[in-house]
Coordinates of C-alpha atoms in Angstrom, one line a residue:
X946 CA 96.0 68.7 110.9
X947 CA 95.8 67.5 114.5
X948 CA 94.2 64.3 113.3
X949 CA 96.9 64.0 110.7
X950 CA 99.7 64.5 113.3
X951 CA 98.1 61.9 115.6
X952 CA 97.8 59.4 112.8
X953 CA 101.3 59.9 111.7
X954 CA 102.5 59.4 115.3
X955 CA 100.7 56.1 115.6
X956 CA 101.9 54.8 112.2
X957 CA 105.5 55.8 112.8
X958 CA 105.6 54.6 116.4
X959 CA 104.5 51.1 115.6
X960 CA 107.8 49.8 114.2
X961 CA 109.6 51.0 117.4
X962 CA 107.1 49.2 119.6
X963 CA 107.7 46.0 117.7
X964 CA 111.4 46.1 118.3
X965 CA 112.8 43.9 121.0
X966 CA 113.1 45.3 124.5
X967 CA 116.8 44.5 124.7
X968 CA 117.5 46.4 121.6
X969 CA 115.5 49.4 122.9
X970 CA 117.4 49.5 126.1
X971 CA 120.7 49.3 124.4
X972 CA 119.9 52.0 121.9
X973 CA 118.5 54.2 124.7
X974 CA 121.7 53.9 126.7
X975 CA 123.8 54.7 123.7
X976 CA 121.8 57.7 122.9
X977 CA 121.7 59.1 126.4
X978 CA 125.4 58.6 126.8
X979 CA 126.1 60.3 123.5
X980 CA 123.7 63.1 124.0
X981 CA 126.3 65.2 125.8
X982 CA 128.7 64.8 122.9
X983 CA 129.5 68.0 120.9
X984 CA 132.0 66.4 118.6
X985 CA 130.0 66.1 115.4
X986 CA 129.7 69.6 113.8
X987 CA 127.5 69.4 110.7
X988 CA 128.6 72.6 109.0
X989 CA 127.5 71.7 105.4
X990 CA 124.2 70.0 104.6
X991 CA 123.2 69.1 101.0
X992 CA 119.5 70.0 101.4
X993 CA 118.6 68.4 98.0
X994 CA 120.3 65.1 99.1
X995 CA 118.5 65.2 102.4
X996 CA 115.1 65.8 100.7
X997 CA 115.8 62.8 98.4
X998 CA 116.7 60.5 101.3
X999 CA 113.8 61.7 103.4
X1000 CA 111.4 61.0 100.6
X1001 CA 112.7 57.4 100.3
X1002 CA 112.0 56.7 103.9
X1003 CA 108.6 58.3 103.9
X1004 CA 107.7 56.3 100.8
X1005 CA 108.5 53.1 102.7
X1006 CA 112.2 52.4 102.0
X1007 CA 113.9 50.1 104.5
X1008 CA 116.7 52.5 105.3
X1009 CA 119.4 50.2 104.2
X1010 CA 120.4 52.3 101.3
X1011 CA 119.4 55.7 102.9
X1012 CA 122.3 57.8 104.1
X1013 CA 122.0 61.1 105.9
X1014 CA 125.0 62.5 107.8
X1015 CA 124.1 62.8 111.4
X1016 CA 121.3 60.1 111.3
X1017 CA 122.6 56.6 112.1
X1018 CA 119.1 55.0 112.1
X1019 CA 117.2 56.9 109.4
X1020 CA 114.3 54.4 109.2
X1021 CA 113.5 55.2 112.8
X1022 CA 114.7 58.8 113.0
X1023 CA 113.0 60.3 109.9
X1024 CA 109.5 59.1 110.9
X1025 CA 110.0 60.6 114.3
X1026 CA 111.1 63.9 112.7
X1027 CA 108.0 63.8 110.5
X1028 CA 105.9 63.4 113.6
X1029 CA 107.5 66.5 115.2
X1030 CA 107.0 68.6 112.1
X1031 CA 103.4 67.4 111.7
X1032 CA 102.6 68.3 115.3
X1033 CA 104.1 71.7 114.7
X1034 CA 102.0 72.2 111.6
X1035 CA 98.8 71.1 113.5
X1036 CA 99.5 73.8 116.1
X1037 CA 100.4 76.5 113.6
X1038 CA 103.9 76.7 114.9
X1039 CA 106.2 78.8 112.6
X1040 CA 109.0 77.1 110.7
X1041 CA 111.6 78.3 113.1
X1042 CA 109.8 76.6 116.0
X1043 CA 109.7 73.3 114.2
X1044 CA 113.5 73.6 113.6
X1045 CA 114.0 74.3 117.3
X1046 CA 112.0 71.2 118.1
X1047 CA 113.9 69.0 115.7
X1048 CA 117.3 70.3 116.9
X1049 CA 116.2 69.6 120.5
X1050 CA 115.1 66.1 119.8
X1051 CA 118.3 65.4 117.9
X1052 CA 120.4 66.4 120.9
X1053 CA 118.2 64.8 123.6
X1054 CA 117.5 61.4 122.0
X1055 CA 119.0 61.4 118.5
X1056 CA 115.4 61.4 117.3
X1057 CA 114.6 58.1 119.0
X1058 CA 111.6 57.4 121.2
X1059 CA 113.6 56.3 124.2
X1060 CA 112.2 54.4 127.1
X1061 CA 115.3 55.3 129.2
X1062 CA 117.2 58.4 130.1
X1063 CA 118.8 60.5 132.8
X1064 CA 116.8 60.0 136.0
X1065 CA 113.2 59.6 134.8
X1066 CA 113.7 61.3 131.3
X1067 CA 111.9 59.6 128.5
X1068 CA 111.0 59.9 124.8
X1069 CA 112.1 62.1 121.9
X1070 CA 112.7 65.1 124.1
X1071 CA 113.8 63.3 127.3
X1072 CA 110.9 64.9 129.2
X1073 CA 110.4 64.0 132.8
X1074 CA 107.2 62.9 134.5
X1075 CA 108.5 64.2 137.8
X1076 CA 108.8 67.7 136.2
X1077 CA 105.2 67.9 135.1
X1078 CA 105.6 66.9 131.4
X1079 CA 103.0 64.1 131.7
X1080 CA 102.9 60.5 132.6
X1081 CA 105.5 58.1 131.3
X1082 CA 103.0 56.7 128.9
X1083 CA 102.1 60.1 127.5
X1084 CA 105.7 61.2 127.1
X1085 CA 106.4 58.0 125.1
X1086 CA 103.7 59.1 122.6
X1087 CA 105.7 61.1 120.1
X1088 CA 102.7 63.3 119.2
X1089 CA 102.0 64.2 122.8
X1090 CA 105.7 64.8 123.5
X1091 CA 106.0 67.0 120.5
X1092 CA 102.9 69.0 121.3
X1093 CA 104.1 69.5 124.9
X1094 CA 107.4 70.8 123.6
X1095 CA 105.7 73.3 121.3
X1096 CA 103.3 74.5 124.0
X1097 CA 106.3 75.2 126.3
X1098 CA 108.2 76.9 123.5
X1099 CA 105.3 79.2 122.6
X1100 CA 105.2 80.4 126.2
X1101 CA 108.8 81.6 126.1
X1102 CA 108.7 85.4 125.6
X1103 CA 110.7 86.5 122.5
X1104 CA 111.6 83.0 121.4
X1105 CA 111.4 83.9 117.8
X1106 CA 114.2 86.5 118.3
X1107 CA 116.4 84.0 120.0
X1108 CA 118.9 81.7 118.3
X1109 CA 117.9 78.1 117.9
X1110 CA 120.1 77.2 120.8
X1111 CA 118.7 79.8 123.1
X1112 CA 115.1 78.9 122.3
X1113 CA 115.8 75.2 122.9
X1114 CA 117.6 75.9 126.1
X1115 CA 114.7 78.1 127.3
X1116 CA 112.5 75.1 127.2
X1117 CA 114.9 72.3 128.1
X1118 CA 117.1 74.0 130.7
X1119 CA 119.9 71.6 129.9
X1120 CA 123.2 71.2 131.6
X1121 CA 124.7 71.4 128.2
X1122 CA 123.1 74.5 126.8
X1123 CA 125.4 75.0 123.8
X1124 CA 125.0 71.4 122.5
X1125 CA 121.8 72.1 120.5
X1126 CA 123.7 74.3 118.1
X1127 CA 125.4 71.5 116.3
X1128 CA 122.1 70.2 114.9
X1129 CA 120.6 73.4 113.5
X1130 CA 121.7 72.9 109.9
X1131 CA 120.4 69.3 109.7
X1132 CA 117.2 70.2 111.5
X1133 CA 116.6 73.0 109.0
X1134 CA 117.1 70.6 106.1
X1135 CA 114.8 68.0 107.6
X1136 CA 112.1 70.5 108.3
X1137 CA 112.2 71.8 104.8
X1138 CA 112.1 68.3 103.3
X1139 CA 109.4 67.0 105.5
X1140 CA 107.1 70.0 105.4
X1141 CA 106.9 69.8 101.7
X1142 CA 105.3 66.3 102.0
X1143 CA 102.3 67.8 103.8
X1144 CA 99.5 69.8 102.0
X1145 CA 100.2 73.4 102.7
X1146 CA 103.2 72.4 104.8
X1147 CA 105.3 75.4 103.7
X1148 CA 102.6 77.9 104.4
X1149 CA 104.2 78.5 107.8
X1150 CA 106.9 80.4 105.9
X1151 CA 104.5 83.3 105.5
X1152 CA 104.3 83.7 109.3
X1153 CA 108.1 83.4 109.7
X1154 CA 109.4 84.5 106.3
X1155 CA 112.9 85.3 107.2
X1156 CA 113.4 81.9 108.8
X1157 CA 113.0 80.3 105.4
X1158 CA 116.4 81.6 104.5
X1159 CA 119.6 79.7 105.3
X1160 CA 120.9 80.7 108.7
X1161 CA 124.0 82.8 108.6
X1162 CA 127.2 82.0 110.4
X1163 CA 126.3 84.7 112.8
X1164 CA 123.6 83.5 115.2
X1165 CA 123.5 79.8 115.3
X1166 CA 124.7 76.4 114.2
X1167 CA 128.1 74.8 114.8
X1168 CA 131.0 76.3 116.6
X1169 CA 133.3 78.1 116.2
X1170 CA 132.0 80.8 114.0
X1171 CA 128.3 80.4 114.7
X1172 CA 127.2 81.4 118.2
X1173 CA 130.6 82.4 119.5
X1174 CA 130.9 79.6 122.1
X1175 CA 133.7 77.9 120.3
X1176 CA 136.1 80.7 121.3
X1177 CA 135.7 79.7 124.9
X1178 CA 135.9 82.2 127.7
X1179 CA 136.9 85.6 126.4
X1180 CA 138.8 87.8 128.8
X1181 CA 137.2 91.2 129.1
X1182 CA 138.8 93.8 126.8
X1183 CA 140.6 91.2 124.6
X1184 CA 140.2 89.8 121.1
X1185 CA 139.5 86.1 121.0
X1186 CA 142.3 84.0 119.7
X1187 CA 141.6 83.1 116.1
X1188 CA 139.1 85.8 115.4
X1189 CA 139.4 87.9 112.2
X1190 CA 136.9 90.2 110.6
X1191 CA 135.2 88.1 107.9
X1192 CA 136.7 88.8 104.4
X1193 CA 133.3 89.4 102.9
X1194 CA 132.3 92.1 105.4
X1195 CA 131.2 95.3 103.9
X1196 CA 134.1 97.8 103.8
X1197 CA 132.2 100.3 105.9
X1198 CA 131.3 97.6 108.4
X1199 CA 134.9 96.5 108.5
X1200 CA 136.1 100.1 109.3
X1201 CA 133.4 100.4 112.1
X1202 CA 134.4 97.1 113.6
X1203 CA 138.1 97.9 113.5
X1204 CA 137.6 101.3 115.2
X1205 CA 135.4 99.7 117.8
X1206 CA 138.0 97.1 118.6
X1207 CA 140.5 99.9 119.3
X1208 CA 138.3 100.9 122.2
X1209 CA 138.5 97.5 123.8
X1210 CA 139.4 97.6 127.5
X1211 CA 138.2 101.2 128.0
X1212 CA 135.7 101.7 130.8
X1213 CA 132.0 102.3 130.2
X1214 CA 130.7 105.7 130.9
X1215 CA 127.0 106.4 130.8
X1216 CA 126.4 109.4 128.6
X1217 CA 130.0 109.3 127.4
X1218 CA 130.7 110.6 123.9
X1219 CA 133.2 108.0 122.9
X1220 CA 135.3 110.6 121.3
X1221 CA 138.4 110.0 123.5
X1222 CA 137.9 106.7 125.3
X1223 CA 141.6 106.4 126.2
X1224 CA 141.8 110.0 127.6
X1225 CA 141.6 111.3 131.1
X1226 CA 138.1 112.8 130.9
X1227 CA 135.5 110.1 131.8
X1228 CA 132.9 111.7 129.5
X1229 CA 135.1 111.0 126.5
X1230 CA 134.6 107.3 127.2
X1231 CA 131.9 105.2 125.5
X1232 CA 128.5 104.0 126.5
X1233 CA 126.8 101.4 124.3
X1234 CA 125.2 103.7 121.8
X1235 CA 128.0 106.2 121.5
X1236 CA 130.4 103.3 120.7
X1237 CA 128.1 102.4 117.8
X1238 CA 127.7 106.1 116.7
X1239 CA 131.4 106.8 116.7
X1240 CA 132.5 103.5 115.2
X1241 CA 130.2 104.2 112.2
X1242 CA 131.2 107.9 112.1
X1243 CA 134.7 106.8 111.4
X1244 CA 133.3 104.7 108.5
X1245 CA 131.5 107.7 107.1
X1246 CA 128.0 106.6 108.3
X1247 CA 126.0 108.9 110.5
X1248 CA 123.9 107.4 113.3
X1249 CA 121.8 109.1 115.9
X1250 CA 123.0 109.1 119.5
X1251 CA 120.8 106.8 121.6
X1252 CA 119.8 103.2 121.7
X1253 CA 116.1 104.3 121.5
X1254 CA 116.7 106.0 118.2
X1255 CA 119.3 103.7 116.7
X1256 CA 116.8 100.9 116.8
X1257 CA 115.0 102.8 114.0
X1258 CA 118.2 103.4 111.9
X1259 CA 118.7 101.6 108.6
X1260 CA 116.5 98.6 108.0
X1261 CA 115.4 95.7 110.1
X1262 CA 117.0 92.3 109.6
X1263 CA 116.3 88.9 111.1
X1264 CA 118.6 87.8 113.9
X1265 CA 119.0 84.6 111.8
X1266 CA 120.5 86.7 108.9
X1267 CA 123.1 88.9 110.7
X1268 CA 126.0 90.3 108.8
X1269 CA 129.2 91.9 110.2
X1270 CA 128.4 95.5 111.2
X1271 CA 124.7 94.9 112.1
X1272 CA 123.5 96.5 115.3
X1273 CA 121.7 94.1 117.7
X1274 CA 119.5 95.3 120.6
X1275 CA 118.6 93.7 123.9
X1276 CA 117.1 94.5 127.3
X1277 CA 113.9 96.4 127.5
X1278 CA 111.5 95.9 124.6
X1279 CA 111.9 95.6 120.8
X1280 CA 110.4 99.1 120.4
X1281 CA 112.5 100.6 123.2
X1282 CA 115.6 98.5 123.8
X1283 CA 118.1 99.5 126.5
X1284 CA 121.3 98.1 125.1
X1285 CA 123.0 97.9 121.7
X1286 CA 126.1 96.1 120.4
X1287 CA 127.7 95.5 117.0
X1288 CA 127.8 92.0 115.4
X1289 CA 131.4 91.2 114.3
X1290 CA 130.8 87.9 112.5
X1291 CA 132.0 84.6 113.8
X1292 CA 129.3 84.6 116.4
X1293 CA 130.8 87.6 118.3
X1294 CA 129.5 91.0 119.4
X1295 CA 131.4 94.1 120.5
X1296 CA 129.7 96.2 123.2
X1297 CA 130.1 98.7 125.9
X1298 CA 128.2 96.8 128.5
X1299 CA 127.5 98.8 131.7
X1300 CA 129.1 100.9 134.5
X1301 CA 132.4 99.5 135.8
X1302 CA 132.8 97.2 132.8
X1303 CA 135.1 97.7 129.8
X1304 CA 134.3 97.7 126.1
X1305 CA 134.5 94.0 125.4
X1306 CA 133.7 91.2 122.9
X1307 CA 131.1 88.6 123.9
X1308 CA 129.5 85.5 122.2
X1309 CA 126.2 86.1 120.6
X1310 CA 124.8 83.1 122.5
X1311 CA 124.8 85.4 125.6
X1312 CA 122.4 87.8 123.9
X1313 CA 118.6 87.8 123.9
X1314 CA 118.1 89.7 120.7
X1315 CA 115.1 91.9 120.6
X1316 CA 115.8 93.6 117.3
X1317 CA 118.6 93.9 114.7
X1318 CA 119.3 96.7 112.2
X1319 CA 121.5 97.0 109.2
X1320 CA 122.8 100.6 108.8
X1321 CA 124.8 100.3 105.7

């Protein structure tokens, strides 16, 4: 597969090298200038249509009659996307990792192999020679650049439990960390379409089975409603303007969320029972796990008392498939997490964070999710 990836990179790169230098500089400047834009939110992608258009390009179509929303230069961008996917397959990177790489390259270069960028940034991922990514010549090799991105991603602890945006940011350390989210749906459609063109290309699904499902509106994608960042800064103890419990939420989850929201603004108390959070006794206030326990108790669902035991309640779910009412865990380890919150839908989580802080709602983009459980 490594030979396949390298071959693909050489074949797909050649049309770019033939292009005039002036055109390359102009397109590079346009891409870098627009890379900070977060105005195009691709909320719905027709995956069958994308697959059809991708196949045309890979079969040699000129691109004149190929139209994919979000790709202005498909004849250049799709081959680069195919190189990224091929490199991922050659390194046995799970499907989610390939989607992270595609979303990153879309944001950084619009999937173009740029010879220009911010400071000394170059190539598909706008990697910098001065930051140890390799020489300028190496970075301008799409296969090399893709492999370097994956190697850095695979070194990130817990990246598979992160949202696409969090994983991309862990590698890129961008000044616009939320901007990767807008490309997730298109990246997912591209990966699916391109992987099918390689022998055994979809075998990676076995290693990352849950990632083959469509991402929910809970953990990633465009905003608002995907990673919570679209609500802007949320004052502690308040409900973000425009939030409503999703209509399709399970009735028990809805009751649990509603009850938890009535505790907003009450101070955290370690070991507190959460049975009278507004009362005078501090021990009646909530800590993270008692908030979950009492919220679900009012919905007729019995949970154990501590974070350490709640992580074994119900059934495990992928962070990419969260539904309102799911418990999400962070800090510590997946087997013994130290914090728990409840997913509310729309990219938001309600939690009792820590001593001196009130029960509050936070965007899920601020969470590094170690585990998630569905208790209804």
